[in-house]
């Protein structure tokens, strides 16, 4: 499944050879030009679910030639299920750039995967049904697929097998039969006189009704919670004639909204704003009355950003809150981590260390992006690992008391590279030329869920020196928020990498990096050995964060 990203050197001097007269040196590289393919599979993680036998499904977007979405599966012990799809992964190509964002497992372990595609400014949704073996179930919808001409928001399965889908349009719920046929007579009107209502999340109530939450108002700065009967009509016994209105967030720009009714009947709504400081939490009674917690019903669930960097969050059936992310272990290496809060938004003291899970003693970087609470209360997380220079999709497991399970996803078959074939431009940003004409080139390439620093060694004739690193290159891991990766990539576009080589041939490269646990972007110095390996004895396993007094992004020359 390996593929390469194209590293285009940023200046003509970097990618062309010249003779003394200024003409192209056609003996250098390919007629005077070198193009280096130095990346690895590029993907995103969008959804996770667990089947009845404990197998874990992970889905997201894979940047292939056609920007497909993918689904991969791990066995109950956390290793890749090579019998699923093609060697553990299946791809589906929708028109445009695709990403899967929700999985629902059916009673017979078939499963629905929903996502969205973007093409020339147009967003569309799709739901695909797969067999347990990872094959598209062509008896569902149109050849296994349901299509919706709007952005996907959420979906929920009713007890009778019907599927309710929320999308980005006005009064935005649709109903599909168990066979994927749309019920064109199904209509919803949370507020018939106000077309601004937009549903962001769905859940089933304890009575089998549909709970819906989202935004309204033309600036979408106010929120609602509604309860609908299975036929789409409002349950007038809930809230004020089926709807409870509330506010306090002040913006609609939230990445994900989570909604659940717990076993005690209370309803929780968690707004994930993508920050690493807090999550916004509202709590309601079974009848739709908002509890007076926090400030006017809004409770900010805190995160200690010096110990934990958070991504996505979910509820369990008791209303407890789980946030997946990363924390550093004793070796100062990022590891899978989870926070747990009770239904009142307080850290659970019996979970790990005062509400934060333990981390494994591992030399490989792991970061959890999405949690999933299994029926027994243990927590599966989906994210990625970084080893041997590559980001790959991976999963982890935590016990009910917050201890990471060491023998889960152990061994060499514990992660999988997804994404094939597409060549993405990288950024060539530095070069050192030796007296013998050989050279070291540094740049940045997309790599799995993130960006990597890469250093390649070229011979004097422009060919990769395959005795250096792995096939002529070595990668360094950069921290960045995966939800704002493109912005980070652009922010460093105009900055050259500073490089130096010492008398022993070791290579030093300085670049900018987000330090998760300081919350700042600043300089980081990498050291690579003369034969192309990360110098694990240098700084924190090959790199050194350089603290600055301000939030400067700028590096400085190496001398």
XYZ file of C-alpha atoms in Angstrom:
559
model
C 0.000 0.000 0.000
C 3.015 2.244 -0.022
C 3.061 5.315 -2.210
C 5.206 8.404 -2.595
C 4.728 12.126 -2.297
C 6.581 14.290 -4.754
C 9.042 16.655 -3.141
C 9.576 19.587 -5.492
C 12.621 21.588 -4.534
C 11.673 25.178 -3.937
C 14.383 26.941 -5.957
C 15.840 26.172 -9.365
C 19.234 25.667 -7.776
C 17.722 22.827 -5.787
C 16.336 20.875 -8.682
C 18.552 21.635 -11.645
C 22.214 20.953 -12.358
C 24.214 23.558 -14.214
C 27.532 23.412 -16.030
C 30.110 26.165 -15.575
C 28.723 28.031 -18.595
C 25.267 28.211 -16.987
C 23.631 25.636 -19.277
C 21.894 22.556 -17.923
C 24.186 19.723 -16.865
C 22.256 16.956 -18.578
C 24.334 14.313 -16.790
C 22.767 15.430 -13.490
C 19.594 13.539 -12.613
C 17.136 13.325 -15.504
C 18.416 15.761 -18.148
C 19.453 18.222 -15.453
C 16.446 17.865 -13.124
C 15.846 15.775 -10.001
C 12.355 15.076 -8.677
C 12.366 13.210 -5.376
C 9.474 10.964 -4.307
C 9.895 10.950 -0.570
C 6.471 10.697 1.093
C 4.289 7.947 2.482
C 0.555 7.126 2.361
C -1.601 10.110 3.239
C -4.902 9.521 5.074
C -7.295 10.816 7.723
C -9.217 9.042 10.486
C -12.938 9.855 10.546
C -14.870 7.104 12.358
C -14.523 3.993 14.517
C -16.949 1.230 15.568
C -16.744 -2.240 17.115
C -18.504 -5.363 15.815
C -20.125 -8.035 17.980
C -16.999 -10.245 17.932
C -14.741 -7.397 19.061
C -13.313 -6.539 15.651
C -12.641 -2.826 15.212
C -13.651 -0.892 12.080
C -11.820 2.349 11.275
C -12.793 4.604 8.368
C -11.693 7.909 6.903
C -10.300 9.508 3.767
C -7.405 8.170 1.694
C -5.637 10.429 -0.762
C -5.496 8.120 -3.750
C -5.573 9.052 -7.411
C -9.320 9.578 -6.929
C -9.308 10.660 -3.232
C -11.291 7.638 -2.015
C -12.660 6.897 1.402
C -11.422 3.749 3.107
C -12.476 1.230 5.751
C -9.928 -0.958 7.508
C -10.490 -3.603 10.169
C -8.524 -4.817 13.166
C -9.062 -8.138 14.922
C -10.202 -8.287 18.544
C -6.545 -8.400 19.626
C -5.786 -5.149 17.776
C -3.852 -6.596 14.832
C -4.827 -5.921 11.212
C -7.457 -8.294 9.796
C -5.741 -9.317 6.565
C -8.858 -11.243 5.457
C -10.944 -8.068 5.354
C -11.282 -6.462 1.932
C -7.893 -6.423 0.205
C -5.220 -7.203 2.810
C -7.151 -5.398 5.529
C -8.634 -2.381 3.758
C -11.390 -1.504 1.269
C -11.713 1.672 -0.788
C -14.726 3.365 -2.365
C -14.609 6.141 -4.924
C -17.325 8.781 -4.869
C -17.224 11.835 -7.171
C -14.769 14.324 -5.668
C -12.615 14.154 -2.547
C -14.101 11.658 -0.101
C -14.007 11.060 3.661
C -15.985 8.596 5.784
C -17.187 10.094 9.083
C -19.658 7.626 10.648
C -20.034 3.840 11.011
C -23.102 1.969 12.270
C -22.760 -1.772 12.894
C -25.946 -3.760 12.200
C -27.220 -6.726 14.214
C -25.726 -9.261 11.765
C -22.360 -7.419 11.686
C -22.962 -5.896 8.310
C -22.258 -2.205 8.638
C -23.163 1.187 7.213
C -20.470 3.734 6.388
C -21.481 7.349 5.807
C -19.398 10.204 4.583
C -19.139 13.120 2.272
C -17.414 14.171 -0.922
C -16.402 17.612 -2.108
C -16.074 18.560 -5.747
C -15.719 22.086 -7.150
C -17.410 23.644 -4.122
C -20.289 21.148 -3.990
C -20.743 18.836 -0.995
C -22.580 15.517 -1.273
C -23.257 12.683 1.174
C -23.412 8.931 0.797
C -24.217 5.873 2.881
C -22.807 2.502 1.821
C -23.714 -0.889 3.281
C -21.006 -3.532 3.506
C -21.066 -7.238 4.256
C -19.099 -8.515 7.218
C -16.312 -9.476 4.793
C -15.932 -5.921 3.521
C -17.798 -6.237 0.226
C -20.365 -3.690 -0.907
C -23.901 -5.025 -0.342
C -25.531 -4.377 -3.704
C -28.999 -5.155 -2.323
C -28.931 -1.800 -0.507
C -29.995 1.444 -2.177
C -28.476 1.849 -5.649
C -25.838 -0.873 -5.976
C -25.086 -0.692 -2.279
C -25.177 3.091 -1.906
C -27.569 5.866 -0.881
C -26.774 9.329 -2.302
C -27.748 12.697 -0.793
C -27.121 16.060 -2.460
C -26.026 17.856 0.712
C -23.313 17.701 3.374
C -23.562 14.775 5.798
C -24.104 15.591 9.488
C -25.164 12.425 11.319
C -27.310 9.296 11.113
C -29.183 7.061 13.528
C -30.802 3.647 13.106
C -34.382 3.209 14.333
C -35.481 -0.034 16.046
C -37.419 -1.077 12.912
C -34.292 -0.826 10.747
C -35.094 2.522 9.133
C -32.227 4.990 8.821
C -32.576 8.686 9.682
C -29.927 10.933 8.115
C -29.234 14.559 8.984
C -27.683 16.649 6.229
C -26.776 20.268 5.614
C -30.034 21.383 4.021
C -33.019 23.131 5.551
C -35.272 21.042 7.867
C -32.657 18.463 7.225
C -33.770 14.935 8.097
C -34.339 12.130 5.607
C -35.688 8.622 6.161
C -34.553 5.488 4.322
C -35.983 1.988 4.562
C -33.902 -0.949 5.768
C -33.129 -1.589 2.083
C -31.898 1.949 1.469
C -34.979 3.310 -0.315
C -35.848 6.904 0.530
C -39.270 7.616 2.008
C -40.231 10.724 0.020
C -43.271 11.288 2.247
C -41.116 11.658 5.356
C -40.874 15.292 6.410
C -39.666 17.080 9.517
C -40.302 20.628 10.660
C -38.561 21.485 13.920
C -39.749 25.038 13.418
C -42.011 25.458 10.357
C -41.751 29.252 10.516
C -37.929 29.357 10.694
C -35.949 27.646 7.942
C -32.627 28.396 9.661
C -32.742 25.312 11.906
C -29.845 22.946 11.058
C -29.355 19.565 12.730
C -25.784 18.605 13.640
C -26.225 15.426 15.715
C -28.786 12.658 16.243
C -29.412 10.028 18.903
C -32.151 7.627 19.952
C -34.164 8.385 23.069
C -34.967 5.692 25.607
C -38.467 5.494 24.048
C -37.124 4.973 20.532
C -37.771 8.566 19.484
C -35.257 10.750 17.639
C -33.238 13.333 19.545
C -31.815 16.087 17.350
C -29.578 19.023 18.222
C -27.996 21.788 16.197
C -28.081 25.500 15.449
C -30.616 28.105 14.376
C -30.747 31.801 13.633
C -29.354 33.328 10.475
C -25.939 33.681 12.104
C -26.336 30.148 13.526
C -25.304 31.351 16.985
C -28.138 29.739 18.957
C -28.819 26.082 19.686
C -31.789 23.734 19.999
C -32.640 20.275 21.289
C -35.664 18.560 19.755
C -37.429 15.242 20.233
C -39.234 13.752 17.237
C -41.435 10.730 16.881
C -40.176 8.042 14.469
C -42.487 9.456 11.763
C -40.729 12.842 11.960
C -43.413 14.741 13.882
C -42.456 16.578 17.056
C -43.045 14.889 20.432
C -45.113 17.702 21.976
C -44.538 16.355 25.513
C -40.860 17.271 25.256
C -39.569 20.774 26.037
C -41.758 23.530 24.576
C -43.960 21.638 22.103
C -41.105 19.315 21.164
C -38.186 21.760 21.232
C -35.893 23.313 23.834
C -33.971 26.426 22.782
C -30.708 27.402 24.447
C -27.595 29.476 23.773
C -24.200 30.409 25.162
C -21.747 29.183 22.579
C -21.766 32.340 20.465
C -20.665 30.582 17.274
C -21.598 27.685 15.031
C -18.055 26.806 14.040
C -17.734 23.597 15.980
C -16.083 20.544 14.507
C -18.314 17.890 16.059
C -21.439 17.693 18.205
C -22.147 14.671 20.437
C -25.599 13.795 21.768
C -26.800 10.989 24.056
C -29.572 10.076 26.470
C -28.059 8.168 29.368
C -29.631 5.321 31.315
C -30.939 7.713 33.984
C -32.900 9.582 31.289
C -30.760 12.727 31.270
C -29.567 14.078 27.922
C -26.076 15.373 27.310
C -24.798 17.539 24.456
C -21.073 18.032 24.001
C -19.715 20.585 21.549
C -16.190 19.877 20.372
C -14.692 23.213 19.350
C -11.305 21.750 18.425
C -9.389 23.647 21.092
C -7.105 21.931 23.557
C -8.464 23.776 26.585
C -12.084 22.740 27.075
C -15.248 21.225 25.660
C -18.685 22.866 25.921
C -21.262 20.738 27.757
C -25.025 21.101 28.268
C -27.228 18.740 30.296
C -31.001 18.292 30.065
C -33.666 16.262 31.857
C -35.605 13.542 30.034
C -38.381 16.066 29.460
C -36.035 18.577 27.833
C -35.434 20.969 30.729
C -31.901 22.382 30.830
C -29.961 21.941 34.071
C -28.417 25.017 35.642
C -24.801 23.872 35.555
C -21.814 26.069 34.802
C -22.889 29.518 33.589
C -26.515 29.634 32.419
C -26.447 25.909 31.712
C -23.113 25.911 29.852
C -20.308 23.975 31.549
C -16.786 24.173 30.186
C -15.156 20.740 30.603
C -11.495 21.561 31.314
C -8.374 19.965 29.829
C -4.954 20.236 31.441
C -3.075 21.126 28.275
C 0.298 20.649 29.959
C -0.445 16.907 30.306
C -2.873 16.084 27.494
C -3.651 17.153 23.927
C -7.232 16.332 22.951
C -9.050 15.569 19.717
C -12.544 14.013 19.459
C -14.945 13.107 22.264
C -17.953 10.811 22.899
C -20.455 9.855 25.590
C -21.144 6.426 27.010
C -24.606 5.188 27.973
C -24.154 6.480 31.523
C -23.566 9.992 30.219
C -19.837 9.954 31.021
C -17.587 11.927 28.684
C -14.457 10.531 27.004
C -11.906 12.607 25.099
C -9.261 10.903 22.956
C -5.847 12.423 22.480
C -2.200 12.067 23.325
C 0.045 12.351 26.387
C 3.777 11.902 26.822
C 5.132 8.837 28.565
C 8.254 8.631 30.747
C 10.375 8.563 27.591
C 8.765 11.851 26.461
C 7.138 10.101 23.491
C 3.497 10.859 22.576
C 1.177 7.947 23.354
C -2.528 7.110 23.076
C -4.433 8.711 25.954
C -8.033 9.222 27.138
C -9.713 11.593 29.590
C -12.912 10.600 31.418
C -15.453 12.929 33.041
C -18.689 12.002 34.784
C -22.106 13.216 33.658
C -21.609 16.393 35.688
C -18.421 17.221 33.789
C -16.038 16.329 36.642
C -12.894 14.169 36.190
C -13.440 10.564 37.308
C -10.787 10.027 40.029
C -10.781 6.219 39.701
C -9.992 6.391 35.986
C -6.208 6.279 35.433
C -4.526 9.167 37.228
C -7.272 11.566 38.387
C -9.299 11.081 35.213
C -6.445 10.692 32.707
C -5.474 7.272 31.418
C -2.066 5.717 31.832
C 0.393 5.554 28.923
C 2.591 2.719 27.729
C 6.376 2.696 27.970
C 6.914 2.778 24.199
C 9.469 4.338 21.881
C 6.946 4.698 19.030
C 4.671 7.732 18.741
C 0.910 7.095 18.990
C -1.946 9.607 18.922
C -5.641 8.810 19.450
C -8.191 10.821 17.499
C -11.560 9.115 18.096
C -12.763 7.078 21.112
C -15.392 4.323 21.129
C -16.834 2.900 24.360
C -17.524 -0.829 24.133
C -20.523 -2.432 25.894
C -18.243 -3.693 28.688
C -17.030 -0.135 29.380
C -13.544 -0.526 27.919
C -12.473 2.126 25.434
C -11.125 1.567 21.928
C -9.326 4.496 20.337
C -8.549 4.978 16.647
C -5.677 7.115 15.465
C -2.197 6.562 14.146
C 1.268 5.439 15.073
C 4.583 6.708 13.806
C 7.415 4.234 13.444
C 10.248 3.842 10.957
C 9.356 7.237 9.516
C 5.763 6.372 8.608
C 2.336 7.358 9.906
C -0.155 4.470 9.764
C -3.716 3.880 10.980
C -3.704 2.181 14.385
C -5.945 1.342 17.353
C -5.481 1.100 21.121
C -7.470 -0.258 24.065
C -8.014 1.044 27.606
C -9.602 -0.839 30.493
C -12.556 0.532 32.445
C -10.180 1.955 35.069
C -8.097 3.840 32.506
C -5.152 1.481 32.111
C -3.848 1.036 28.575
C -3.833 -2.648 27.624
C -0.241 -3.491 26.703
C -0.889 -6.731 24.791
C -3.541 -5.156 22.531
C -2.275 -4.255 19.033
C 1.153 -5.648 19.841
C 3.727 -6.803 17.299
C 4.501 -5.893 13.710
C 0.950 -6.275 12.348
C -0.581 -3.614 14.599
C -1.057 -0.748 12.114
C -1.756 -0.319 8.414
C -0.797 2.197 5.742
C -3.844 3.413 3.814
C -3.866 5.485 0.656
C -2.214 4.546 -2.613
C -0.903 5.986 -5.814
C -1.423 9.725 -5.645
C 1.622 11.998 -5.824
C 1.226 15.052 -3.587
C 3.568 18.025 -3.774
C 5.955 18.539 -0.901
C 8.102 21.523 -0.105
C 11.852 21.520 -0.745
C 13.292 23.964 1.731
C 17.023 23.423 2.273
C 20.216 22.000 0.781
C 23.848 21.350 1.745
C 26.375 20.585 -1.017
C 29.588 18.738 -0.102
C 32.969 19.335 -1.827
C 32.586 16.034 -3.709
C 29.286 17.245 -5.225
C 27.028 15.053 -3.112
C 24.244 16.874 -1.319
C 21.693 16.624 1.483
C 18.259 18.037 0.716
C 15.654 18.814 3.405
C 11.940 19.382 2.946
C 8.427 18.740 4.219
C 6.073 16.068 2.896
C 2.558 14.910 3.679
C 2.755 11.600 5.517
C -0.280 9.711 6.759
C -2.183 11.926 9.220
C 0.552 14.537 9.379
C 3.586 16.234 7.904
C 7.111 14.913 8.159
C 10.472 16.526 7.893
C 12.506 14.595 5.329
C 16.217 14.607 4.562
C 17.513 12.906 1.416
C 21.058 12.344 0.240
C 21.929 12.680 -3.438
C 25.069 11.586 -5.171
C 26.934 14.066 -7.342
C 25.032 12.790 -10.394
C 21.673 13.570 -8.762
C 20.722 9.988 -7.918
C 19.549 9.001 -4.451
C 22.300 7.549 -2.275
C 20.436 4.453 -1.087
C 23.054 3.745 1.577
C 21.640 6.735 3.477
C 18.650 6.070 5.716
C 15.867 4.048 4.081
C 16.406 4.083 0.340
C 18.186 7.433 0.440
C 15.962 9.308 2.881
C 15.130 9.671 6.568
C 11.992 11.183 8.131
C 11.457 13.222 11.282
C 8.091 13.422 13.045
C 6.453 16.862 13.411
C 3.643 17.649 15.865
C 0.640 19.511 14.464
C -3.109 19.651 15.009
C -4.501 17.288 12.352
C -7.754 19.229 12.161
C -5.845 22.363 11.052
C -3.082 20.617 9.153
C -3.566 22.532 5.914
C -3.287 25.868 7.715
C -0.085 24.699 9.379
C 1.284 23.557 6.030
C 0.647 26.997 4.520
C 2.117 28.811 7.532
C 5.527 27.254 6.944
C 5.407 27.474 3.154
C 7.569 30.596 2.985
C 10.162 29.588 5.580
C 13.421 27.929 4.535
C 14.807 25.083 6.615
C 18.204 25.841 8.111
C 20.717 22.990 7.766
C 24.230 22.257 8.992
C 26.676 19.337 8.996
C 29.296 18.738 11.663
C 32.756 17.224 11.297
C 31.418 13.701 11.808
C 28.897 14.067 8.992
C 25.835 14.390 11.274
C 23.053 16.516 9.799
C 21.150 19.168 11.774
C 17.890 20.697 10.533
C 15.841 23.356 12.279
C 12.179 23.971 11.475
C 8.994 25.201 13.149
C 6.705 22.849 15.039
C 3.669 22.983 17.304
C 4.608 21.905 20.820
C 1.341 20.260 21.938
C 1.934 20.709 25.632
C 3.116 24.324 25.519
C 0.513 25.340 22.955
C 3.054 27.269 20.923
C 4.634 27.012 17.501
C 8.373 27.469 17.688
C 11.746 26.138 16.552
C 12.685 22.465 16.785
C 16.157 21.130 16.046
C 16.527 17.637 14.531
C 19.730 15.597 14.410
C 20.375 12.774 11.955
C 23.445 10.561 11.864
C 25.787 10.500 8.892
C 24.263 7.209 7.679
C 20.701 8.579 7.763
C 19.207 7.586 11.096
C 17.450 9.699 13.705
C 19.945 10.267 16.533
C 17.805 8.956 19.381
C 20.309 10.145 22.005
C 19.844 13.779 20.948
C 17.239 15.873 22.831
C 13.943 14.026 23.080
C 14.547 11.029 20.819
C 16.183 12.907 17.974
C 14.772 16.403 18.292
C 15.036 19.334 20.645
C 12.230 21.839 21.268
C 13.760 25.290 21.671
C 11.700 27.380 24.120
C 10.981 30.983 23.178
C 9.520 33.745 25.294
C 6.918 34.599 22.659
C 4.842 32.610 20.179
C 7.359 33.091 17.385
C 7.226 30.719 14.439
C 10.658 31.718 13.178
C 13.715 29.522 13.301
C 17.249 30.876 13.163
C 20.464 30.091 11.235
C 22.695 27.208 12.284
C 26.394 28.025 12.527
